[in-house]
Amino acid sequence: MSNHVTILGSTGSIGRQSLEVIAALGMEAVALAANSSVKRMEEQARQYKPKLAVLADEKAAADLRVRLADTNVQVLGGLGGLLEAAVIPSADTAIASLVGMAGLRPTLAAIREGKRIALANKETLVCAGPLVLEEARDYGAKILPVDSEHSALFQCLEGHDRREVKRLILTCSGGPFYGKAQEELAHITVEDALRHPNWSMGAKITVDSATLMNKGLEVIEAMHLYRVPVEKISVVIHRESIIHSLVEYCDNAVLAQMGAPDMRLPIQYALTWPNRAASQAVTPLDLWNCGPLTFGSPDLDTFRCLALALEAAKTGGTAGAILNGANEGAVARFLAGEIGFLDIARKVERAMERVPVVQNPTMQDILDADQAARESVG
Ligand code: MG
């Protein structure tokens, strides 16, 4: 079990819930890092009293330094600050919850210190899965998934021989536009896309959940994390988000992990593994009142992003980085009101056609692919 934690991405949805879990378990947050949320970081620093508070944005960090002048909290800025928070010696665990490719370098830095990594940043594995996992093996850093689906798979795989696994089944809520046809999605607004039925999350992942790109990224993440070819991974629509994912074994037994849709459970398990801890922070599942559970097939024609992600998973190499870079760029443009909802898939598809794929890539190949994909989105 971890006792001292550094949170890379403390002001976002996962970061804030992580702080609740840490407090409920009596653990200590020794460093907090985020991009630019000065006010929230000041509040967190005052409440949780870390040794170090970091904002990647230098201006925001300068502001934070003034605000926290009356405390003992050290304030740093920039990528250097993020890396300091990642490697802080007093932390045995790093919660990697920065959004997007920006999380890659700090996560790798924490891995190289052999820390336990509670991984919430799926883009890191989507872009650089084999390299990140190889480093984790070399430096003895245990990676524990925080994403609810991957935590569920992890829990269903524990204690079983991996050779007996027939298939991983990721559940997918279907997002806010489940059941709609392509033409109905053409005029979706940012506000529509940010309304998720079951989970409360940050803007980027909420849009990814609406396009089903999030599920596509999760398939690629699962493929790397559990070393299972994409052909042995399926997605099932499960609107209620009570079953968080399943593993089918060679004898056709299917194990499922269930729980209330509450991210604090997978966060906590990543911190307490291999043990479980009684929790006041996590909502219990009320089976008697949760209603019927339903299952169905995803609509790959309407939700093109999922189809594109499955294609990138099959292609391998830098295809994941291209998919992700284009998606990050396109989602940012959608959130800025510059492109329509359906343009996200179009931009990603175009990037995949235009940017050449490199097999067995180096880290530089991956960074180049990410950059080229972002540029192709405009
Ligand atoms: Mg998820």
PDB file of N, CA, C and O in Angstrom, residues 185-186 305 330 334 338-349 377:
ATOM      1  N   LEU A 185     -26.154  14.033 -35.554  1.00  0.00           N
ATOM      2  CA  LEU A 185     -24.990  14.493 -34.791  1.00  0.00           C
ATOM      3  C   LEU A 185     -24.327  15.725 -35.403  1.00  0.00           C
ATOM      4  O   LEU A 185     -23.453  16.328 -34.804  1.00  0.00           O
ATOM      5  N   ALA A 186     -24.760  16.096 -36.614  1.00  0.00           N
ATOM      6  CA  ALA A 186     -24.093  17.173 -37.346  1.00  0.00           C
ATOM      7  C   ALA A 186     -24.125  18.503 -36.586  1.00  0.00           C
ATOM      8  O   ALA A 186     -23.191  19.287 -36.669  1.00  0.00           O
ATOM      9  N   CYS A 305     -15.156   7.378 -34.694  1.00  0.00           N
ATOM     10  CA  CYS A 305     -13.912   7.458 -33.921  1.00  0.00           C
ATOM     11  C   CYS A 305     -13.533   6.100 -33.327  1.00  0.00           C
ATOM     12  O   CYS A 305     -12.354   5.750 -33.277  1.00  0.00           O
ATOM     13  N   ALA A 330      -8.180  17.974 -32.710  1.00  0.00           N
ATOM     14  CA  ALA A 330      -9.552  18.171 -33.201  1.00  0.00           C
ATOM     15  C   ALA A 330     -10.506  18.491 -32.052  1.00  0.00           C
ATOM     16  O   ALA A 330     -11.379  19.354 -32.186  1.00  0.00           O
ATOM     17  N   PHE A 334     -12.879  21.689 -31.582  1.00  0.00           N
ATOM     18  CA  PHE A 334     -14.324  21.564 -31.346  1.00  0.00           C
ATOM     19  C   PHE A 334     -14.733  22.363 -30.107  1.00  0.00           C
ATOM     20  O   PHE A 334     -15.707  23.127 -30.126  1.00  0.00           O
ATOM     21  N   GLU A 338     -14.567  25.926 -33.298  1.00  0.00           N
ATOM     22  CA  GLU A 338     -14.041  26.130 -34.663  1.00  0.00           C
ATOM     23  C   GLU A 338     -14.497  25.066 -35.651  1.00  0.00           C
ATOM     24  O   GLU A 338     -14.548  25.318 -36.854  1.00  0.00           O
ATOM     25  N   ILE A 339     -14.781  23.868 -35.164  1.00  0.00           N
ATOM     26  CA  ILE A 339     -15.222  22.784 -36.056  1.00  0.00           C
ATOM     27  C   ILE A 339     -16.434  22.088 -35.437  1.00  0.00           C
ATOM     28  O   ILE A 339     -16.683  22.224 -34.241  1.00  0.00           O
ATOM     29  N   GLY A 340     -17.166  21.337 -36.297  1.00  0.00           N
ATOM     30  CA  GLY A 340     -18.352  20.634 -35.815  1.00  0.00           C
ATOM     31  C   GLY A 340     -18.008  19.299 -35.173  1.00  0.00           C
ATOM     32  O   GLY A 340     -16.872  18.815 -35.271  1.00  0.00           O
ATOM     33  N   PHE A 341     -19.005  18.700 -34.558  1.00  0.00           N
ATOM     34  CA  PHE A 341     -18.818  17.436 -33.847  1.00  0.00           C
ATOM     35  C   PHE A 341     -18.339  16.322 -34.785  1.00  0.00           C
ATOM     36  O   PHE A 341     -17.402  15.586 -34.466  1.00  0.00           O
ATOM     37  N   LEU A 342     -18.968  16.216 -35.967  1.00  0.00           N
ATOM     38  CA  LEU A 342     -18.594  15.144 -36.902  1.00  0.00           C
ATOM     39  C   LEU A 342     -17.230  15.390 -37.547  1.00  0.00           C
ATOM     40  O   LEU A 342     -16.615  14.457 -38.064  1.00  0.00           O
ATOM     41  N   ASP A 343     -16.773  16.648 -37.507  1.00  0.00           N
ATOM     42  CA  ASP A 343     -15.451  16.954 -38.067  1.00  0.00           C
ATOM     43  C   ASP A 343     -14.335  16.288 -37.266  1.00  0.00           C
ATOM     44  O   ASP A 343     -13.232  16.087 -37.789  1.00  0.00           O
ATOM     45  N   ILE A 344     -14.597  15.981 -35.991  1.00  0.00           N
ATOM     46  CA  ILE A 344     -13.546  15.357 -35.171  1.00  0.00           C
ATOM     47  C   ILE A 344     -13.094  14.057 -35.840  1.00  0.00           C
ATOM     48  O   ILE A 344     -11.909  13.856 -36.100  1.00  0.00           O
ATOM     49  N   ALA A 345     -14.051  13.183 -36.166  1.00  0.00           N
ATOM     50  CA  ALA A 345     -13.702  11.904 -36.817  1.00  0.00           C
ATOM     51  C   ALA A 345     -13.085  12.135 -38.190  1.00  0.00           C
ATOM     52  O   ALA A 345     -12.129  11.460 -38.572  1.00  0.00           O
ATOM     53  N   ARG A 346     -13.623  13.129 -38.925  1.00  0.00           N
ATOM     54  CA  ARG A 346     -13.081  13.413 -40.266  1.00  0.00           C
ATOM     55  C   ARG A 346     -11.616  13.825 -40.173  1.00  0.00           C
ATOM     56  O   ARG A 346     -10.779  13.379 -40.955  1.00  0.00           O
ATOM     57  N   LYS A 347     -11.301  14.695 -39.215  1.00  0.00           N
ATOM     58  CA  LYS A 347      -9.911  15.175 -39.056  1.00  0.00           C
ATOM     59  C   LYS A 347      -8.987  14.030 -38.653  1.00  0.00           C
ATOM     60  O   LYS A 347      -7.860  13.932 -39.129  1.00  0.00           O
ATOM     61  N   VAL A 348      -9.478  13.169 -37.769  1.00  0.00           N
ATOM     62  CA  VAL A 348      -8.647  12.046 -37.316  1.00  0.00           C
ATOM     63  C   VAL A 348      -8.392  11.095 -38.494  1.00  0.00           C
ATOM     64  O   VAL A 348      -7.268  10.648 -38.715  1.00  0.00           O
ATOM     65  N   GLU A 349      -9.451  10.839 -39.261  1.00  0.00           N
ATOM     66  CA  GLU A 349      -9.308   9.936 -40.404  1.00  0.00           C
ATOM     67  C   GLU A 349      -8.301  10.489 -41.415  1.00  0.00           C
ATOM     68  O   GLU A 349      -7.450   9.767 -41.925  1.00  0.00           O
ATOM     69  N   VAL A 377      -4.357  18.616 -38.357  1.00  0.00           N
ATOM     70  CA  VAL A 377      -5.682  19.023 -37.900  1.00  0.00           C
ATOM     71  C   VAL A 377      -5.868  20.536 -38.034  1.00  0.00           C
ATOM     72  O   VAL A 377      -6.984  21.045 -38.145  1.00  0.00           O
TER      73      VAL A 377
END
